Coordinates of C-alpha atoms in Angstrom, one line a residue:
M1092 CA 6.8 25.8 -0.2
K1093 CA 5.3 25.5 -3.7
P1094 CA 7.9 25.4 -6.4
A1095 CA 8.1 27.6 -9.3
V1096 CA 6.8 26.0 -12.5
N1097 CA 7.1 26.6 -16.0
F1098 CA 3.7 25.5 -17.0
N1099 CA 4.8 25.2 -21.1
V1100 CA 7.8 23.3 -20.4
E1101 CA 6.6 21.0 -17.8
I1102 CA 3.3 20.0 -19.9
E1103 CA 5.5 19.0 -22.8
K1104 CA 7.8 16.9 -20.4
T1105 CA 4.6 15.6 -19.0
V1106 CA 3.4 14.5 -22.6
V1107 CA 6.8 13.3 -24.0
G1108 CA 6.9 11.2 -20.6
A1109 CA 3.9 9.5 -20.7
F1110 CA 3.7 8.8 -24.7
P1111 CA 6.1 5.7 -25.0
W1112 CA 4.1 4.0 -22.1
F1113 CA 1.1 5.0 -24.0
V1114 CA 2.4 3.4 -27.1
L1115 CA 3.9 0.4 -25.1
S1116 CA 0.3 -0.2 -23.6
Q1117 CA -1.4 0.0 -27.1
L1118 CA 1.4 -2.5 -28.6
L1119 CA 0.6 -5.0 -25.6
F1120 CA -3.1 -4.8 -26.0
W1121 CA -3.0 -5.5 -29.8
T1122 CA -0.5 -8.2 -29.1
F1123 CA -2.6 -10.2 -26.7
R1124 CA -5.8 -9.3 -28.8
A1125 CA -4.1 -11.0 -31.8
Y1126 CA -2.3 -13.9 -30.2
S1127 CA -4.4 -15.0 -27.5
G1128 CA -6.5 -17.5 -29.5
L1129 CA -3.6 -19.2 -30.0
V1130 CA -3.2 -20.4 -26.2
S1131 CA -7.1 -20.2 -25.1
P1132 CA -10.0 -22.0 -26.3
T1133 CA -12.2 -19.9 -24.3
Y1134 CA -10.9 -16.7 -25.9
K1135 CA -11.9 -18.0 -29.4
K1136 CA -15.6 -18.1 -28.1
L1137 CA -15.9 -14.5 -27.0
N1138 CA -17.3 -11.8 -29.2
G1139 CA -15.0 -9.0 -30.7
A1140 CA -15.8 -6.6 -27.5
M1141 CA -14.9 -9.3 -24.9
K1142 CA -12.0 -10.3 -26.6
S1143 CA -10.5 -6.9 -26.4
Y1144 CA -11.7 -7.0 -22.7
W1145 CA -9.7 -10.2 -22.5
A1146 CA -6.6 -8.4 -24.0
A1147 CA -7.1 -5.0 -22.0
S1148 CA -7.1 -7.1 -19.0
I1149 CA -3.9 -8.8 -19.3
V1150 CA -2.4 -5.6 -19.8
S1151 CA -3.9 -4.4 -17.0
T1152 CA -2.9 -7.0 -15.0
L1153 CA 1.0 -6.4 -16.3
H1154 CA 0.6 -2.6 -15.3
G1155 CA -0.7 -3.4 -11.9
F1156 CA 2.0 -5.6 -11.0
A1157 CA 4.7 -2.8 -12.5
I1158 CA 3.5 0.6 -11.3
T1159 CA 2.9 -1.1 -7.7
Y1160 CA 6.8 -2.0 -7.5
W1161 CA 7.7 1.0 -9.1
A1162 CA 5.6 3.4 -6.6
F1163 CA 6.7 1.5 -3.8
C1164 CA 10.7 1.9 -4.6
A1165 CA 9.9 5.8 -5.4
I1166 CA 8.5 6.3 -2.1
C1167 CA 11.1 4.3 -0.2
E1168 CA 13.8 6.4 -2.4
G1169 CA 12.2 9.5 -1.5
N1170 CA 11.4 9.0 2.2
L1171 CA 7.9 10.0 1.4
W1172 CA 6.4 7.6 3.9
T1173 CA 7.1 10.4 6.9
S1174 CA 7.7 13.4 4.7
E1175 CA 5.6 16.4 5.5
D1176 CA 6.4 18.3 2.3
F1177 CA 3.4 18.5 0.0
F1178 CA 5.5 19.7 -2.9
A1179 CA 8.3 16.8 -2.6
H1180 CA 8.8 15.3 -5.9
T1181 CA 11.9 13.1 -7.5
P1182 CA 12.5 11.9 -10.9
A1183 CA 11.3 8.5 -9.7
T1184 CA 7.9 9.8 -8.6
T1185 CA 7.5 11.8 -11.9
A1186 CA 8.5 8.7 -13.8
C1187 CA 5.6 6.7 -12.2
C1188 CA 3.4 9.6 -12.9
H1189 CA 4.2 9.2 -16.7
V1190 CA 3.8 5.5 -16.5
L1191 CA 0.6 5.6 -15.0
L1192 CA -0.8 8.1 -17.5
G1193 CA 0.4 6.5 -20.6
Y1194 CA -1.4 3.3 -19.4
I1195 CA -4.5 4.8 -18.3
F1196 CA -4.9 7.0 -21.4
S1197 CA -4.8 4.0 -23.4
D1198 CA -7.2 2.2 -21.5
L1199 CA -9.6 5.3 -21.4
L1200 CA -9.8 5.4 -25.3
L1201 CA -10.6 1.6 -25.5
A1202 CA -13.1 2.0 -22.6
L1203 CA -14.6 4.9 -24.7
Y1204 CA -14.9 3.0 -27.9
Y1205 CA -16.5 -0.3 -26.4
G1206 CA -18.8 1.9 -24.1
A1207 CA -21.5 -0.6 -22.5
Q1208 CA -20.2 -3.6 -24.3
W1209 CA -17.7 -3.8 -21.4
P1210 CA -18.7 -4.7 -18.0
G1211 CA -18.8 -1.5 -15.5
N1212 CA -17.8 0.6 -18.0
V1213 CA -19.5 3.9 -16.6
A1214 CA -17.5 3.9 -13.5
N1215 CA -14.4 3.1 -15.2
V1216 CA -14.5 5.7 -17.6
I1217 CA -15.0 8.2 -14.8
H1218 CA -12.1 7.0 -12.8
H1219 CA -9.9 6.8 -15.9
T1220 CA -10.9 10.5 -16.9
I1221 CA -10.4 11.9 -13.4
T1222 CA -7.1 9.9 -13.0
V1223 CA -5.9 11.4 -16.6
Y1224 CA -6.7 15.1 -15.4
S1225 CA -5.6 14.7 -11.8
F1226 CA -2.4 13.1 -12.3
G1227 CA -1.6 15.0 -15.4
D1228 CA -2.0 18.1 -13.3
M1229 CA 0.0 17.1 -10.4
C1230 CA 2.9 15.9 -12.6
T1231 CA 3.1 18.9 -14.5
N1232 CA 2.6 21.6 -11.7
K1233 CA 5.0 19.6 -9.0
F1234 CA 2.7 19.0 -6.1
A1235 CA 1.1 16.0 -4.2
H1236 CA 3.8 13.5 -5.7
G1237 CA 3.8 11.9 -2.5
M1238 CA 0.1 11.2 -2.5
A1239 CA 0.1 10.3 -6.2
V1240 CA 2.8 7.4 -5.7
M1241 CA 0.7 6.0 -2.7
V1242 CA -2.3 6.2 -4.7
M1243 CA -0.6 3.8 -7.1
L1244 CA 0.0 1.3 -4.5
L1245 CA -3.8 0.7 -4.7
E1246 CA -2.9 -1.0 -7.9
A1247 CA -1.7 -4.0 -6.0
T1248 CA -5.2 -5.4 -5.9
T1249 CA -6.0 -5.0 -9.8
P1250 CA -4.6 -8.3 -10.8
F1251 CA -6.6 -10.2 -8.5
I1252 CA -9.6 -8.3 -9.8
N1253 CA -8.8 -9.6 -13.1
F1254 CA -7.9 -13.3 -12.3
R1255 CA -11.4 -13.5 -10.8
W1256 CA -12.8 -12.4 -14.3
F1257 CA -10.4 -14.7 -16.0
L1258 CA -11.2 -17.7 -13.8
S1259 CA -15.0 -17.1 -14.1
E1260 CA -14.6 -17.0 -18.0
L1261 CA -12.3 -20.2 -18.2
G1262 CA -14.9 -22.1 -16.3
M1263 CA -12.7 -22.3 -13.2
K1264 CA -15.4 -20.9 -11.0
D1265 CA -16.9 -24.5 -10.8
S1266 CA -13.9 -26.6 -11.7
H1267 CA -11.5 -25.2 -9.1
P1268 CA -14.0 -23.5 -6.7
K1269 CA -11.1 -23.4 -3.7
L1270 CA -8.9 -21.4 -6.0
Y1271 CA -11.6 -19.2 -7.0
L1272 CA -12.6 -18.7 -3.1
V1273 CA -8.9 -17.7 -2.4
N1274 CA -8.6 -15.3 -5.2
G1275 CA -11.6 -13.6 -3.8
L1276 CA -10.7 -13.4 -0.5
I1277 CA -7.3 -12.0 -1.3
M1278 CA -9.0 -9.2 -3.5
T1279 CA -11.5 -8.5 -0.9
I1280 CA -9.1 -8.2 2.0
G1281 CA -6.5 -6.5 0.0
W1282 CA -9.3 -3.8 -1.3
F1283 CA -10.4 -3.4 2.0
I1284 CA -6.9 -2.9 3.4
L1285 CA -5.2 -0.9 0.6
R1286 CA -8.4 0.9 -1.1
I1287 CA -10.3 1.6 2.1
C1288 CA -7.9 1.9 5.0
F1289 CA -4.8 2.8 3.4
C1290 CA -6.5 5.4 1.1
A1291 CA -8.3 6.8 4.2
W1292 CA -4.8 7.2 5.6
I1293 CA -3.6 9.0 2.6
G1294 CA -6.6 11.7 3.3
L1295 CA -5.3 12.1 6.8
R1296 CA -1.9 12.9 5.5
I1297 CA -3.3 15.4 3.0
L1298 CA -5.2 16.8 5.9
M1299 CA -2.1 17.2 8.0
M1300 CA -0.5 19.3 5.4
R1301 CA -3.3 21.5 4.7
D1302 CA -1.3 25.0 5.2
Q1303 CA 0.5 23.6 2.1
V1304 CA -2.4 22.7 0.3
K1305 CA -3.5 26.3 0.8
E1306 CA -0.6 27.7 -1.3
L1307 CA -2.2 25.9 -4.4
N1308 CA -4.4 28.0 -6.8
H1309 CA -8.2 27.4 -6.9
L1310 CA -7.9 25.1 -9.8
Q1311 CA -5.3 22.5 -8.4
L1312 CA -6.9 23.1 -5.0
G1313 CA -10.1 21.7 -6.9
T1314 CA -7.9 18.9 -8.4
C1315 CA -6.8 17.5 -5.0
I1316 CA -10.5 17.9 -3.5
V1317 CA -12.3 16.1 -6.3
T1318 CA -9.6 13.4 -7.0
Y1319 CA -9.7 12.3 -3.6
G1320 CA -13.2 12.5 -3.0
V1321 CA -14.5 11.1 -6.1
G1322 CA -11.9 8.6 -6.0
Y1323 CA -12.5 7.4 -2.5
G1324 CA -16.1 7.3 -3.2
L1325 CA -15.6 4.8 -6.2
Q1326 CA -13.5 2.6 -3.8
V1327 CA -16.3 2.3 -1.3
F1328 CA -18.7 1.9 -4.3
W1329 CA -16.8 -0.9 -5.6
F1330 CA -16.0 -2.4 -2.2
N1331 CA -19.5 -2.7 -2.0
K1332 CA -20.1 -4.6 -4.9
I1333 CA -17.3 -6.9 -4.1
M1334 CA -18.7 -7.6 -0.4
R1335 CA -22.0 -8.4 -2.0
G1336 CA -20.4 -11.0 -4.4
A1337 CA -18.1 -12.5 -1.7
M1338 CA -21.2 -12.9 0.5
K1339 CA -23.1 -14.5 -2.2
I1340 CA -20.3 -17.2 -2.5
L1341 CA -19.9 -17.7 1.4
R1342 CA -23.6 -18.5 1.5
K1343 CA -23.9 -21.1 -1.2
P1344 CA -22.5 -23.9 1.0
K1345 CA -25.0 -23.2 3.6
Q1346 CA -27.8 -23.2 1.1
Q1347 CA -26.7 -26.6 -0.3

């Protein structure tokens, strides 16, 4: 059954809960922005926008590891793998939403500031904007927490995406081709398993709980439909780009 929620109280809790993670994300970004040059000569050669992209990618990697672990723990502790309660929520699922919202909002502000100077920024801004709104809505109004923390598991692929960019920038694509290839394969297989197959399974789970989903008001129902639809569409769009890149790498030995 849909829980009664005092919106003004809950939105304040969401903002207060997410704010420390926003601050931490910003602190980490500016720390890596300031000091990466001390450990990497490659970093010094980048322009201002790409130095920021470098720092943001490190924060993104750390967030990917952390939120995947915390989300997995929240799912297990709340028995959400098999729960048929669309409105199930725990302190752990709420905390995970706070972490994600704080980080995503921080990264969204940076993406908006640098715009087209960052690669793939249009799709990234769309993704981040929808994430802030939808996860904020789910966190505040106490619905779809099970879906929310399961979606957070998709972030397990993020470190490998960032590693691919770092390996390329550091010249290791040519100097360490096997490492670059292995990372690419893990990224591609992981993306397919988590962001295509597992994400489709999450959609089926929502469909199975459709009677409870109908208890949402029109705006909340729209949040669920648009979030899942656009989110899954972006996963397929990015996977198509990943597969094209993977095929180019795999064809090179044959051409040579």
